Amino acid sequence: MKTRNSRISPSEITPREIFMNRRKFMVGAAAAGVGLAAAGSVLGAFGPEKKVMAANTLQTVPSQWNGKGLQETSFYDITHYNNFYEFGTSKSDPSKYAWKLKTEPWTVEVDGLVHKKKTFDMDALMKLSPLEDRVYRFRCVEAWAMVIPWVGYSLSKLIDAVQPLSSARYVEFVSVDRPSQEPGIMNVSIPWPYREGLRMDEAMHPLTLLTVGLYGQVLPNQDGAPVRIVVPWKYGFKSPKSIVKIRFVKNQPQTTWSLIAPSEYGFYSNVNPNVDRVQWSQKTQRVIGAPIWKQLEPTLMFNGYGDQVASLYKGMNLSRYY
Ligand code: MTE
């Protein structure tokens, strides 16, 4: 039987005004003191309603955008132009096949160099923090970009809860690996499961989002349901989907794309117009869904988030540590 994600028809797509009104409602509700309850019972999120309630709205708009390119990408484009190789290599494969992934029940095992190893189910994850709406620029290494209203909270909340040891210098993320539900795993030859990693200070940065929804709804499967990481100043492949493990480690972890092509996909992979990749120049980017005359725009260093994150890389040669 097909589930909801394969059947998103245009009528189900939340029009922008309704979404904005709902946001206002959520903020109002938070002010009235029910926001936390709503966030706490994101049960609703995983029940029949499939909504996620954000207690706060945090518009994260980099100053360098200067009012340009803020138009949120449509729900349709965000859910029909995806990279999720577990379901195939074409951009449309995830929207066709990701419904096969069973996302309930779901657990995320947190282990490695921490005082409090714990396996979180989704309710336990939701209880760690109120949710926030965060509109982020999202930039793929293939030189396309979107503006996505994610729902989640800073990953640092989870990290604080498990109390890493001082020897933990990196965080590794592992995505779900279920060949029977993810047809791409059998057909695409990359070393599964999909793995990503961040340095501890990157993982603790408030912009790094533990993400459970977008446009006020639970994450559609093709975007990484039920929980993924989003790191807005890095290329999209640093934002792993459908994660089942978070591990705290001493040494820089191996990551999927740098295993496949280390010269193309460095561990850091901060968005950087000055470091081209073999296949794609990074000087410009194409904004998915924008009118044709606005589609091509210059790439911004750190995807425009330099004010907030450049200090993490002080003194580092970013052409060498690409
Ligand atoms: N996570 C997993 N598990 N598998 C993947 O293939 N693709 C990455 C990243 N996370 C990928 C993944 C890449 S290359 C990109 S650009 C983004 O997810 C795409 O996210 P989106 O489809 O939600 O826009």
PDB file of N, CA and C and ligand atoms in Angstrom, residues 78 81-86 138 140-142 144 146 148 150 175 192 194 222-223 228 236-242 257, ligand 1:
ATOM      1  N   ILE A  78      10.473  21.355  -3.463  1.00  0.00           N
ATOM      2  CA  ILE A  78      11.285  20.797  -2.358  1.00  0.00           C
ATOM      3  C   ILE A  78      11.078  19.282  -2.252  1.00  0.00           C
ATOM      4  N   TYR A  81      12.361  17.451  -6.306  1.00  0.00           N
ATOM      5  CA  TYR A  81      13.707  17.614  -6.873  1.00  0.00           C
ATOM      6  C   TYR A  81      14.666  17.313  -5.739  1.00  0.00           C
ATOM      7  N   ASN A  82      15.013  16.025  -5.598  1.00  0.00           N
ATOM      8  CA  ASN A  82      15.751  15.590  -4.400  1.00  0.00           C
ATOM      9  C   ASN A  82      16.978  14.771  -4.748  1.00  0.00           C
ATOM     10  N   ASN A  83      17.909  14.749  -3.838  1.00  0.00           N
ATOM     11  CA  ASN A  83      18.992  13.771  -3.855  1.00  0.00           C
ATOM     12  C   ASN A  83      18.797  12.865  -2.654  1.00  0.00           C
ATOM     13  N   PHE A  84      18.555  11.605  -2.926  1.00  0.00           N
ATOM     14  CA  PHE A  84      18.411  10.621  -1.840  1.00  0.00           C
ATOM     15  C   PHE A  84      18.694   9.287  -2.522  1.00  0.00           C
ATOM     16  N   TYR A  85      20.001   8.972  -2.592  1.00  0.00           N
ATOM     17  CA  TYR A  85      20.458   7.869  -3.427  1.00  0.00           C
ATOM     18  C   TYR A  85      19.937   6.518  -2.975  1.00  0.00           C
ATOM     19  N   GLU A  86      19.485   6.422  -1.739  1.00  0.00           N
ATOM     20  CA  GLU A  86      18.894   5.163  -1.281  1.00  0.00           C
ATOM     21  C   GLU A  86      17.656   4.818  -2.108  1.00  0.00           C
ATOM     22  N   PHE A 138      19.517  26.593   1.139  1.00  0.00           N
ATOM     23  CA  PHE A 138      20.050  25.238   1.032  1.00  0.00           C
ATOM     24  C   PHE A 138      20.767  25.158  -0.307  1.00  0.00           C
ATOM     25  N   CYS A 140      23.205  22.890  -2.946  1.00  0.00           N
ATOM     26  CA  CYS A 140      23.778  21.589  -3.296  1.00  0.00           C
ATOM     27  C   CYS A 140      25.081  21.797  -4.067  1.00  0.00           C
ATOM     28  N   VAL A 141      25.994  20.840  -3.960  1.00  0.00           N
ATOM     29  CA  VAL A 141      27.276  20.955  -4.670  1.00  0.00           C
ATOM     30  C   VAL A 141      27.074  20.922  -6.193  1.00  0.00           C
ATOM     31  N   GLU A 142      25.914  20.425  -6.635  1.00  0.00           N
ATOM     32  CA  GLU A 142      25.620  20.426  -8.070  1.00  0.00           C
ATOM     33  C   GLU A 142      25.178  21.808  -8.558  1.00  0.00           C
ATOM     34  N   TRP A 144      22.803  23.898  -7.502  1.00  0.00           N
ATOM     35  CA  TRP A 144      21.436  24.398  -7.409  1.00  0.00           C
ATOM     36  C   TRP A 144      21.136  24.784  -5.969  1.00  0.00           C
ATOM     37  N   MET A 146      17.958  26.213  -3.027  1.00  0.00           N
ATOM     38  CA  MET A 146      16.549  26.378  -2.663  1.00  0.00           C
ATOM     39  C   MET A 146      16.490  27.225  -1.389  1.00  0.00           C
ATOM     40  N   ILE A 148      14.345  26.918   2.061  1.00  0.00           N
ATOM     41  CA  ILE A 148      13.460  25.905   2.636  1.00  0.00           C
ATOM     42  C   ILE A 148      13.063  26.268   4.065  1.00  0.00           C
ATOM     43  N   TRP A 150      12.437  24.970   7.131  1.00  0.00           N
ATOM     44  CA  TRP A 150      12.553  23.747   7.920  1.00  0.00           C
ATOM     45  C   TRP A 150      11.887  23.924   9.277  1.00  0.00           C
ATOM     46  N   SER A 175      22.846   7.093   8.295  1.00  0.00           N
ATOM     47  CA  SER A 175      21.459   7.027   7.795  1.00  0.00           C
ATOM     48  C   SER A 175      20.965   5.586   7.799  1.00  0.00           C
ATOM     49  N   TRP A 192      27.149   1.742   1.454  1.00  0.00           N
ATOM     50  CA  TRP A 192      26.061   2.015   2.400  1.00  0.00           C
ATOM     51  C   TRP A 192      26.458   1.559   3.795  1.00  0.00           C
ATOM     52  N   TYR A 194      24.715   5.491   4.217  1.00  0.00           N
ATOM     53  CA  TYR A 194      25.163   6.868   4.012  1.00  0.00           C
ATOM     54  C   TYR A 194      25.672   7.409   5.344  1.00  0.00           C
ATOM     55  N   GLN A 222      10.898  11.796   1.235  1.00  0.00           N
ATOM     56  CA  GLN A 222      11.964  12.097   0.269  1.00  0.00           C
ATOM     57  C   GLN A 222      12.929  13.169   0.789  1.00  0.00           C
ATOM     58  N   ASP A 223      12.518  13.910   1.821  1.00  0.00           N
ATOM     59  CA  ASP A 223      13.402  14.924   2.392  1.00  0.00           C
ATOM     60  C   ASP A 223      14.089  14.440   3.665  1.00  0.00           C
ATOM     61  N   ARG A 228      16.464  14.375  10.151  1.00  0.00           N
ATOM     62  CA  ARG A 228      17.712  14.572   9.410  1.00  0.00           C
ATOM     63  C   ARG A 228      18.464  15.743  10.026  1.00  0.00           C
ATOM     64  N   GLY A 236      24.897  20.509   0.305  1.00  0.00           N
ATOM     65  CA  GLY A 236      23.765  19.686   0.758  1.00  0.00           C
ATOM     66  C   GLY A 236      24.128  18.276   1.187  1.00  0.00           C
ATOM     67  N   PHE A 237      25.200  17.699   0.617  1.00  0.00           N
ATOM     68  CA  PHE A 237      25.495  16.308   0.982  1.00  0.00           C
ATOM     69  C   PHE A 237      25.972  16.174   2.422  1.00  0.00           C
ATOM     70  N   LYS A 238      26.312  17.333   3.072  1.00  0.00           N
ATOM     71  CA  LYS A 238      26.688  17.298   4.483  1.00  0.00           C
ATOM     72  C   LYS A 238      25.450  17.246   5.388  1.00  0.00           C
ATOM     73  N   SER A 239      24.264  17.173   4.796  1.00  0.00           N
ATOM     74  CA  SER A 239      23.008  17.169   5.567  1.00  0.00           C
ATOM     75  C   SER A 239      22.326  15.798   5.443  1.00  0.00           C
ATOM     76  N   PRO A 240      22.756  14.831   6.263  1.00  0.00           N
ATOM     77  CA  PRO A 240      22.272  13.456   6.083  1.00  0.00           C
ATOM     78  C   PRO A 240      20.795  13.272   6.460  1.00  0.00           C
ATOM     79  N   LYS A 241      20.155  12.386   5.710  1.00  0.00           N
ATOM     80  CA  LYS A 241      18.713  12.160   5.872  1.00  0.00           C
ATOM     81  C   LYS A 241      18.420  10.886   6.644  1.00  0.00           C
ATOM     82  N   SER A 242      17.232  10.816   7.201  1.00  0.00           N
ATOM     83  CA  SER A 242      16.710   9.593   7.849  1.00  0.00           C
ATOM     84  C   SER A 242      17.786   8.938   8.718  1.00  0.00           C
ATOM     85  N   TRP A 257      30.661  10.496   0.649  1.00  0.00           N
ATOM     86  CA  TRP A 257      31.138  11.076  -0.613  1.00  0.00           C
ATOM     87  C   TRP A 257      32.638  11.264  -0.618  1.00  0.00           C
TER      88      TRP A 257
HETATM   89  N1  MTE B   1      21.255  11.642   2.901  1.00  0.00           N
HETATM   90  C1  MTE B   1      21.165  10.348   2.559  1.00  0.00           C
HETATM   91  N2  MTE B   1      20.930   9.435   3.516  1.00  0.00           N
HETATM   92  N3  MTE B   1      21.286   9.918   1.270  1.00  0.00           N
HETATM   93  C2  MTE B   1      21.546  10.794   0.259  1.00  0.00           C
HETATM   94  O1  MTE B   1      21.674  10.382  -0.911  1.00  0.00           O
HETATM   95  N4  MTE B   1      21.945  13.135  -0.364  1.00  0.00           N
HETATM   96  C3  MTE B   1      22.556  14.391   0.106  1.00  0.00           C
HETATM   97  C4  MTE B   1      21.827  14.943   1.327  1.00  0.00           C
HETATM   98  N5  MTE B   1      21.551  13.897   2.294  1.00  0.00           N
HETATM   99  C5  MTE B   1      21.669  12.181   0.591  1.00  0.00           C
HETATM  100  C6  MTE B   1      21.496  12.579   1.946  1.00  0.00           C
HETATM  101  C7  MTE B   1      22.613  15.400  -0.933  1.00  0.00           C
HETATM  102  S1  MTE B   1      23.747  15.121  -2.173  1.00  0.00           S
HETATM  103  C8  MTE B   1      21.830  16.511  -0.912  1.00  0.00           C
HETATM  104  S2  MTE B   1      22.071  17.770  -2.038  1.00  0.00           S
HETATM  105  C9  MTE B   1      20.747  16.664   0.070  1.00  0.00           C
HETATM  106  O2  MTE B   1      20.610  15.527   0.924  1.00  0.00           O
HETATM  107  C10 MTE B   1      19.428  16.885  -0.661  1.00  0.00           C
HETATM  108  O3  MTE B   1      18.397  17.173   0.249  1.00  0.00           O
HETATM  109  P1  MTE B   1      16.933  17.432  -0.315  1.00  0.00           P
HETATM  110  O4  MTE B   1      16.607  16.338  -1.290  1.00  0.00           O
HETATM  111  O5  MTE B   1      16.010  17.441   0.873  1.00  0.00           O
HETATM  112  O6  MTE B   1      16.962  18.790  -1.003  1.00  0.00           O
END
